[in-house]
Coordinates of C-alpha atoms and ligand atoms in Angstrom, one line a residue:
M1 CA 75.0 -1.4 72.4
N2 CA 73.1 1.9 72.5
A3 CA 73.1 2.5 76.2
L4 CA 76.1 3.4 78.3
F5 CA 77.0 0.8 81.0
L6 CA 79.3 1.7 84.0
R7 CA 80.5 -0.8 86.5
Q8 CA 79.3 0.0 90.0
G9 CA 80.7 -2.4 92.6
S10 CA 80.5 -5.9 91.2
E11 CA 78.1 -5.3 88.3
K12 CA 77.7 -3.2 85.2
Q13 CA 74.7 -0.9 85.5
E14 CA 73.0 1.0 82.7
F15 CA 73.6 4.7 83.0
I16 CA 70.3 6.5 83.2
P17 CA 70.7 10.2 83.8
L18 CA 68.4 12.1 86.2
D19 CA 67.6 14.4 83.2
P20 CA 68.1 12.7 79.8
Q21 CA 68.5 16.2 78.3
H22 CA 71.3 17.2 80.6
V23 CA 74.0 15.0 82.2
K24 CA 76.0 16.3 85.1
L25 CA 79.6 15.2 85.8
Y26 CA 82.0 16.2 88.6
A27 CA 85.7 15.3 88.9
C28 CA 88.1 16.1 91.6
G29 CA 90.8 18.3 90.2
P30 CA 94.4 18.7 91.3
T31 CA 95.8 20.3 94.4
V32 CA 97.9 23.0 92.8
Y33 CA 101.3 23.0 94.7
G34 CA 103.4 21.2 92.1
L35 CA 103.4 19.8 88.6
I36 CA 100.9 17.0 88.0
H37 CA 102.3 13.5 87.7
L38 CA 101.2 10.7 85.4
G39 CA 98.7 9.4 87.9
N40 CA 96.9 12.7 87.8
A41 CA 97.2 12.8 84.0
R42 CA 95.6 9.3 83.8
A43 CA 92.6 10.6 85.8
A44 CA 92.3 13.7 83.6
V45 CA 92.4 11.6 80.3
V46 CA 89.9 9.0 81.5
C47 CA 87.5 11.7 82.5
D48 CA 88.1 13.4 79.2
V49 CA 87.0 10.2 77.3
L50 CA 84.0 9.9 79.5
Y51 CA 83.1 13.6 78.9
R52 CA 83.5 13.3 75.1
L53 CA 81.4 10.1 75.2
L54 CA 78.6 11.8 77.2
K55 CA 78.7 14.8 74.8
E56 CA 78.3 12.4 71.9
M57 CA 75.3 10.6 73.5
F58 CA 73.3 13.3 75.3
P59 CA 72.1 16.8 74.2
A60 CA 73.9 18.6 77.0
V61 CA 76.6 17.8 79.5
T62 CA 77.9 20.0 82.3
Y63 CA 81.3 19.0 83.5
V64 CA 82.8 20.5 86.6
R65 CA 86.5 19.9 87.7
N66 CA 87.6 21.9 90.7
L67 CA 91.0 23.3 91.6
T68 CA 92.2 22.8 95.2
D69 CA 94.1 26.0 95.7
L70 CA 93.8 25.8 99.4
D71 CA 95.8 23.1 101.2
D72 CA 98.6 22.8 103.8
K73 CA 100.9 21.5 101.1
I74 CA 100.5 24.8 99.2
T75 CA 101.6 26.7 102.4
R76 CA 104.6 24.4 102.8
V77 CA 105.8 24.6 99.2
S78 CA 105.2 28.3 98.8
S79 CA 107.2 29.1 102.0
Q80 CA 110.0 26.8 100.9
R81 CA 110.1 28.7 97.6
G82 CA 109.8 32.1 99.2
I83 CA 106.7 33.1 97.2
S84 CA 103.1 33.7 98.3
A85 CA 100.5 30.9 98.2
L86 CA 98.7 32.9 95.5
Q87 CA 101.8 33.1 93.3
L88 CA 102.4 29.4 93.7
T89 CA 98.9 28.3 92.9
Q90 CA 98.6 30.7 89.9
E91 CA 101.9 29.3 88.4
M92 CA 100.8 25.7 89.0
I93 CA 97.3 26.2 87.5
D94 CA 98.9 27.7 84.4
R95 CA 101.3 24.7 84.2
F96 CA 98.5 22.2 84.7
H97 CA 96.4 23.8 82.0
Q98 CA 99.3 23.8 79.5
D99 CA 100.3 20.2 80.2
I100 CA 96.8 18.7 79.9
Q101 CA 95.9 20.8 76.9
V102 CA 98.9 19.3 75.1
L103 CA 97.3 15.9 75.9
G104 CA 94.1 17.0 74.2
V105 CA 92.0 17.1 77.4
L106 CA 89.0 19.4 76.9
S107 CA 88.4 22.2 79.4
P108 CA 85.5 21.5 81.8
D109 CA 82.4 23.8 81.7
H110 CA 83.2 25.1 85.2
E111 CA 86.6 25.1 86.9
P112 CA 85.8 26.5 90.4
F113 CA 88.6 27.5 92.8
A114 CA 88.2 26.4 96.4
T115 CA 89.2 29.8 97.7
E116 CA 86.3 31.4 95.9
H117 CA 83.7 29.1 97.6
I118 CA 84.5 29.5 101.3
P119 CA 81.0 30.9 102.0
D120 CA 79.4 27.9 100.3
M121 CA 81.5 25.6 102.5
I122 CA 80.6 27.5 105.7
H123 CA 76.9 27.2 104.7
I124 CA 77.1 23.4 104.6
I125 CA 79.1 23.2 107.8
Q126 CA 76.5 25.3 109.6
I127 CA 73.7 22.9 108.4
L128 CA 75.7 19.9 109.7
L129 CA 76.1 21.7 113.1
D130 CA 72.4 22.6 113.2
K131 CA 71.4 19.0 112.3
G132 CA 73.7 17.5 115.0
F133 CA 76.1 15.7 112.5
A134 CA 79.0 18.0 113.5
Y135 CA 80.5 19.5 116.7
Q136 CA 82.9 22.3 117.6
A137 CA 86.0 21.7 119.6
Q138 CA 89.1 23.9 120.1
G139 CA 88.6 26.1 117.1
H140 CA 87.7 23.0 114.9
V141 CA 84.5 21.8 113.5
L142 CA 84.4 18.0 113.1
F143 CA 82.0 15.6 111.4
E144 CA 80.9 13.0 113.9
V145 CA 81.2 9.8 112.0
S146 CA 79.1 7.7 114.5
K147 CA 76.1 9.9 113.7
Y148 CA 76.0 8.6 110.1
S149 CA 75.2 4.9 110.0
D150 CA 75.9 4.6 106.3
Y151 CA 79.6 5.6 106.8
G152 CA 81.9 3.2 104.9
Q153 CA 79.3 2.0 102.5
L154 CA 80.9 3.6 99.5
S155 CA 84.5 2.5 100.0
G156 CA 83.7 -0.7 101.9
V157 CA 86.3 0.4 104.4
S158 CA 85.2 -0.6 107.9
L159 CA 86.0 1.4 111.1
D160 CA 88.3 -1.4 112.2
Q161 CA 90.2 -1.3 109.0
M162 CA 90.6 2.4 109.4
M163 CA 92.2 2.0 112.8
A164 CA 94.3 -0.9 111.7
G165 CA 95.6 1.0 108.7
A166 CA 96.2 4.1 110.9
R167 CA 94.2 6.0 108.3
V168 CA 92.6 8.2 111.0
E169 CA 94.3 10.9 113.0
V170 CA 94.0 10.8 116.7
A171 CA 93.7 14.3 118.2
P172 CA 92.7 15.6 121.6
Y173 CA 89.8 17.7 120.3
K174 CA 88.1 14.7 118.6
R175 CA 85.3 12.8 120.2
S176 CA 86.4 9.8 118.1
P177 CA 89.5 9.3 116.0
Y178 CA 87.2 8.6 113.0
D179 CA 85.8 12.1 113.0
F180 CA 87.1 14.3 110.3
V181 CA 87.8 18.0 110.0
L182 CA 85.2 20.4 108.4
W183 CA 86.9 23.6 109.7
K184 CA 90.2 24.2 111.4
P185 CA 92.2 27.1 112.8
G186 CA 95.0 28.3 110.5
Q187 CA 98.6 27.7 111.4
E188 CA 101.1 30.5 111.5
G189 CA 101.5 32.2 108.2
Q190 CA 98.4 30.7 106.7
E191 CA 95.5 32.7 105.3
V192 CA 92.4 32.4 107.4
W193 CA 88.7 33.2 106.6
P194 CA 86.1 34.6 109.1
S195 CA 83.3 32.2 110.0
P196 CA 80.7 31.7 112.7
F197 CA 83.0 29.1 114.2
G198 CA 86.0 31.4 114.4
P199 CA 88.6 32.4 111.8
G200 CA 90.1 29.4 110.0
R201 CA 90.3 27.2 107.0
P202 CA 88.0 24.5 105.5
G203 CA 88.9 20.8 105.5
W204 CA 89.6 19.3 102.1
H205 CA 86.5 17.2 101.8
I206 CA 84.1 20.0 102.3
E207 CA 85.6 21.9 99.3
C208 CA 84.3 19.3 96.8
S209 CA 81.0 19.0 98.6
A210 CA 80.4 22.7 98.3
M211 CA 81.6 23.1 94.7
S212 CA 79.7 20.0 93.3
Q213 CA 76.5 21.1 94.9
K214 CA 76.8 24.7 93.8
Y215 CA 77.3 23.9 90.1
L216 CA 75.5 20.6 89.7
G217 CA 72.8 20.6 92.3
D218 CA 72.0 18.4 95.3
V219 CA 72.0 15.1 93.4
F220 CA 74.0 14.7 90.2
D221 CA 74.8 11.9 87.7
I222 CA 78.5 11.0 87.8
H223 CA 81.4 11.7 90.2
A224 CA 84.9 10.8 88.9
G225 CA 88.3 10.6 90.5
G226 CA 91.3 8.4 91.2
M227 CA 90.8 5.2 93.3
D228 CA 93.1 6.8 95.9
L229 CA 90.4 9.4 96.5
L230 CA 87.7 6.8 97.3
F231 CA 88.7 6.6 100.9
P232 CA 88.6 8.9 102.8
H233 CA 87.9 11.8 100.4
H234 CA 84.8 10.5 98.6
E235 CA 83.5 8.6 101.6
N236 CA 83.6 11.9 103.6
E237 CA 82.1 13.9 100.7
R238 CA 79.2 11.5 100.7
A239 CA 78.8 11.7 104.5
Q240 CA 78.7 15.5 104.3
N241 CA 76.4 15.8 101.3
C242 CA 73.9 13.1 102.3
T243 CA 73.5 14.2 105.9
A244 CA 73.3 17.9 105.0
L245 CA 70.8 17.4 102.3
G246 CA 68.9 14.5 103.9
V247 CA 69.3 12.3 100.9
Q248 CA 70.2 8.6 100.5
E249 CA 72.7 9.2 97.7
F250 CA 74.0 12.5 96.2
V251 CA 75.9 10.8 93.3
R252 CA 74.2 8.3 91.1
Y253 CA 77.3 6.7 89.5
W254 CA 80.9 6.7 90.6
V255 CA 83.9 6.3 88.2
H256 CA 87.2 5.6 89.9
N257 CA 90.3 5.1 87.9
G258 CA 93.0 2.7 89.1
M259 CA 96.5 3.6 90.0
L260 CA 99.5 4.1 87.7
V261 CA 102.7 2.4 88.7
I262 CA 106.2 2.8 87.2
N263 CA 107.8 -0.5 86.2
G264 CA 105.6 -2.3 88.7
Q265 CA 106.4 0.0 91.6
K266 CA 104.1 2.5 93.2
M267 CA 105.1 6.1 92.4
S268 CA 106.4 7.8 95.5
K269 CA 108.7 10.6 96.4
S270 CA 110.7 8.3 98.7
L271 CA 111.5 5.9 95.8
G272 CA 112.3 8.9 93.6
N273 CA 110.2 7.5 90.8
V274 CA 107.6 10.2 90.4
V275 CA 107.2 11.0 86.7
T276 CA 105.5 14.3 86.0
L277 CA 103.4 14.7 82.9
Y278 CA 105.8 17.5 81.8
D279 CA 108.8 15.1 82.0
A280 CA 106.9 12.4 80.1
L281 CA 106.0 15.0 77.4
T282 CA 109.7 15.8 76.9
L283 CA 110.4 12.2 76.1
F284 CA 107.4 11.1 74.0
P285 CA 104.8 13.0 71.8
A286 CA 101.5 13.8 73.5
C287 CA 99.4 11.4 71.4
V288 CA 101.7 8.5 72.4
I289 CA 101.4 9.4 76.1
R290 CA 97.6 9.7 75.8
W291 CA 97.3 6.4 74.0
A292 CA 99.5 4.7 76.6
L293 CA 97.4 6.2 79.4
L294 CA 94.3 4.7 77.8
S295 CA 95.8 1.3 76.9
T296 CA 94.8 -0.3 80.1
H297 CA 91.1 -0.4 81.3
Y298 CA 90.5 2.5 83.6
R299 CA 89.7 0.4 86.6
Q300 CA 92.9 -1.6 86.5
T301 CA 96.3 -0.6 87.5
L302 CA 98.4 0.7 84.6
D303 CA 102.0 -0.3 84.6
W304 CA 104.1 2.5 82.9
T305 CA 107.2 0.9 81.3
D306 CA 109.5 1.7 78.5
T307 CA 108.2 -1.3 76.6
L308 CA 104.6 0.1 76.8
L309 CA 105.7 3.4 75.4
Q310 CA 107.8 1.9 72.6
Q311 CA 105.0 -0.4 71.5
T312 CA 102.5 2.5 71.7
E313 CA 104.8 4.7 69.6
V314 CA 104.8 2.0 66.9
C315 CA 101.0 1.8 66.9
V316 CA 100.6 5.6 66.7
K317 CA 103.1 5.8 63.9
E318 CA 101.3 3.2 61.9
V319 CA 98.0 5.0 62.2
A320 CA 99.7 8.3 61.4
S321 CA 101.3 6.8 58.3
V322 CA 97.9 5.7 56.9
L323 CA 96.6 9.2 57.5
E324 CA 99.6 10.9 56.0
P325 CA 98.6 11.1 52.3
F326 CA 95.3 12.7 53.4
S327 CA 96.5 15.6 55.3
Q328 CA 94.1 18.0 53.5
I329 CA 91.0 16.0 54.4
P330 CA 89.4 17.3 57.6
A331 CA 88.1 15.2 60.5
Q332 CA 84.3 14.8 60.0
G333 CA 81.3 12.6 60.4
D334 CA 80.5 10.2 63.2
V335 CA 82.9 8.5 65.6
D336 CA 83.3 4.9 64.5
P337 CA 80.3 2.9 65.8
E338 CA 82.5 0.0 66.9
V339 CA 84.7 2.4 69.0
M340 CA 81.5 3.8 70.5
T341 CA 80.2 0.3 71.4
F342 CA 83.5 -0.5 73.2
L343 CA 83.4 2.8 75.1
K344 CA 79.8 2.4 76.1
D345 CA 80.7 -0.9 77.7
D346 CA 82.2 0.7 80.9
L347 CA 84.7 2.7 78.9
N348 CA 86.7 -0.1 77.3
T349 CA 89.5 2.0 75.9
P350 CA 91.9 -0.9 75.2
L351 CA 89.4 -2.5 72.8
A352 CA 88.5 0.9 71.3
L353 CA 92.2 1.7 70.6
G354 CA 92.6 -1.9 69.2
R355 CA 89.7 -1.2 66.8
L356 CA 91.2 2.1 65.8
Y357 CA 94.5 0.5 65.1
Q358 CA 93.0 -2.4 63.1
W359 CA 90.8 -0.2 61.1
A360 CA 93.7 2.1 60.1
N361 CA 95.8 -0.9 59.1
A362 CA 93.0 -2.6 57.1
L363 CA 92.6 0.7 55.2
R364 CA 96.2 0.5 54.1
S365 CA 95.5 -2.2 51.5
E366 CA 92.1 -0.7 50.4
S367 CA 91.5 1.3 47.2
F368 CA 92.3 5.0 47.2
Q369 CA 88.5 5.7 46.8
K370 CA 87.6 3.7 49.9
Q371 CA 90.4 5.2 51.8
E372 CA 89.4 8.7 50.9
K373 CA 85.8 7.9 51.9
E374 CA 86.7 6.6 55.4
I375 CA 89.5 8.9 56.3
P376 CA 87.2 11.8 57.7
S377 CA 85.6 9.4 60.1
L378 CA 88.9 7.8 61.0
K379 CA 90.3 11.2 61.8
R380 CA 87.2 12.1 63.8
T381 CA 87.6 8.9 65.8
C382 CA 91.3 9.7 66.4
E383 CA 90.4 13.2 67.7
F384 CA 87.8 11.7 69.9
L385 CA 90.1 9.1 71.5
L386 CA 93.5 10.7 71.2
G387 CA 92.6 14.3 71.5
S388 CA 94.2 15.0 68.1
V389 CA 94.9 13.4 64.7
P390 CA 98.4 11.9 64.8
T391 CA 100.7 13.0 62.0
L392 CA 104.2 11.7 61.2
R393 CA 105.5 15.3 61.5
L394 CA 104.1 15.6 65.1
L395 CA 105.8 12.3 65.9
Q396 CA 109.1 13.5 64.6
V397 CA 109.1 17.0 66.1
L398 CA 107.5 18.8 68.9
S399 CA 104.1 20.4 68.3
E400 CA 103.7 24.2 68.6
E401 CA 101.8 23.7 71.8
E402 CA 104.6 21.6 73.2
I403 CA 107.2 24.2 72.2
E404 CA 105.2 27.0 73.8
M405 CA 105.0 24.9 77.0
H406 CA 108.8 24.5 77.0
L407 CA 109.4 28.1 76.3
S408 CA 107.1 29.2 79.2
K409 CA 109.1 27.0 81.5
R410 CA 112.3 28.6 80.1
R411 CA 110.9 32.1 80.7
A412 CA 110.1 31.2 84.3
A413 CA 113.7 29.8 84.7
R414 CA 115.1 33.1 83.2
E415 CA 113.0 35.2 85.5
A416 CA 114.3 33.1 88.5
K417 CA 117.8 33.7 87.1
D418 CA 118.2 29.9 86.7
Y419 CA 120.3 30.2 83.5
D420 CA 121.5 26.6 83.6
L421 CA 117.9 25.3 83.4
S422 CA 117.1 27.9 80.7
D423 CA 120.1 26.7 78.6
Q424 CA 119.1 23.1 79.2
I425 CA 115.6 23.8 77.8
R426 CA 117.1 25.7 74.8
D427 CA 119.4 22.7 74.1
Y428 CA 116.6 20.2 74.4
L429 CA 114.6 22.2 71.9
L430 CA 117.6 22.3 69.6
Q431 CA 118.0 18.5 69.8
N432 CA 114.3 18.3 68.8
H433 CA 114.9 20.6 65.7
V434 CA 113.5 23.8 67.2
I435 CA 115.7 26.8 67.1
V436 CA 115.2 29.4 69.8
S437 CA 116.4 33.0 69.3
D438 CA 116.4 35.7 72.0
T439 CA 116.3 39.4 71.5
K440 CA 116.0 42.0 74.1
E441 CA 112.2 42.3 73.5
K442 CA 111.2 38.8 72.9
T443 CA 112.0 35.1 72.3
S444 CA 111.0 33.5 69.0
W445 CA 111.5 30.1 67.6
H446 CA 111.3 28.2 64.3
Y447 CA 111.6 24.6 63.2
E448 CA 115.0 23.6 61.9
K449 CA 114.9 23.9 58.1
I450 CA 115.7 20.3 57.4
L451 CA 112.3 19.1 58.7
K452 CA 110.1 21.7 57.1
Ligands
ZN501 ZN1 87.1 16.0 95.5

């Protein structure tokens, strides 16, 4: 299979980019008010595989993943913690970058901040007002859903379902409960920006509309994100862009990844079962986490269980043990064609991982010459799928990047005078054979000698 196929609705469609020389991809990034959870990590890893695949297949790819650093949740958490919104978002952006880098997720080509694109959002809102798709009321600007007859086509959610599911907010300033916010007045203590519609803050959906359009143009190839964003976020983005631009579609292909559940249960704060990526990384090596995140097809629900992780760890160890005698040989050459074929079929990562595993195991009984010949490509395929080449040492001890991640968390704890947490992290590192020593000037670390 040479072409890439992506499932759109009920059928797989061949992916034909607008410009075969340059593919354009947008993904909704995190709202940076806390550490990302495994559901966010799944979205990032799925998009990373897609990005790597596109880079392999096309001469140029531009990948944009925004950062939502402007949200009421940010105001709430920063005031709870007694720090500014800017301090909170900077801390969480650093933590987000550290955590997903450990997972081998490549950086996007552009990572725009919402707060740096307010004029672009105001520009689109003004067009929507001028064209009669939006109206002003009590300091708000609202998108008038009834003016856009295509509303609901992307998600398949009807207006009746919206009402029944109470997924719309009734407010006195709205002409209809379905109408959604483009601009709103700030609440007490919130930063506001000047605009022709009065000082205020943008709605969430207009952020992505403005940033995708700015970096990728009016119509672009692929928009990715979690299934939970399909309605209302992507439905509203589509309403905004298509009406402002006067186009039928602004995105040619959508890639929505399914949810991640913990032991069959939806992750939620009220159940107390939210697992952050950081927490998962303290229990299992990054390549095991990444393999497990890709072990279920991206459109299906992924059930995160201890059994899944234990089985995955066995698989990763077996691949690592085949590679172990060849640590000096670099990753080189082409990604395995069978793996490519599976990925081109709507990103079938479970079959691609299965092929990787079987290939490595089959090599175990081959001659040394054959092994030596195939190892560079096997390693290259590992890098491609897993973000790194698994080694037995990495599976036994923490990687340098992981250690730096723990140490930065410890530094933050010490700065906040949370010495209990700081000691817990030092003890955790010690259990994992990493010795931390503090002097007045700096903190250094080394692996426990026995494992060197
Ligand atoms: Zn978005």
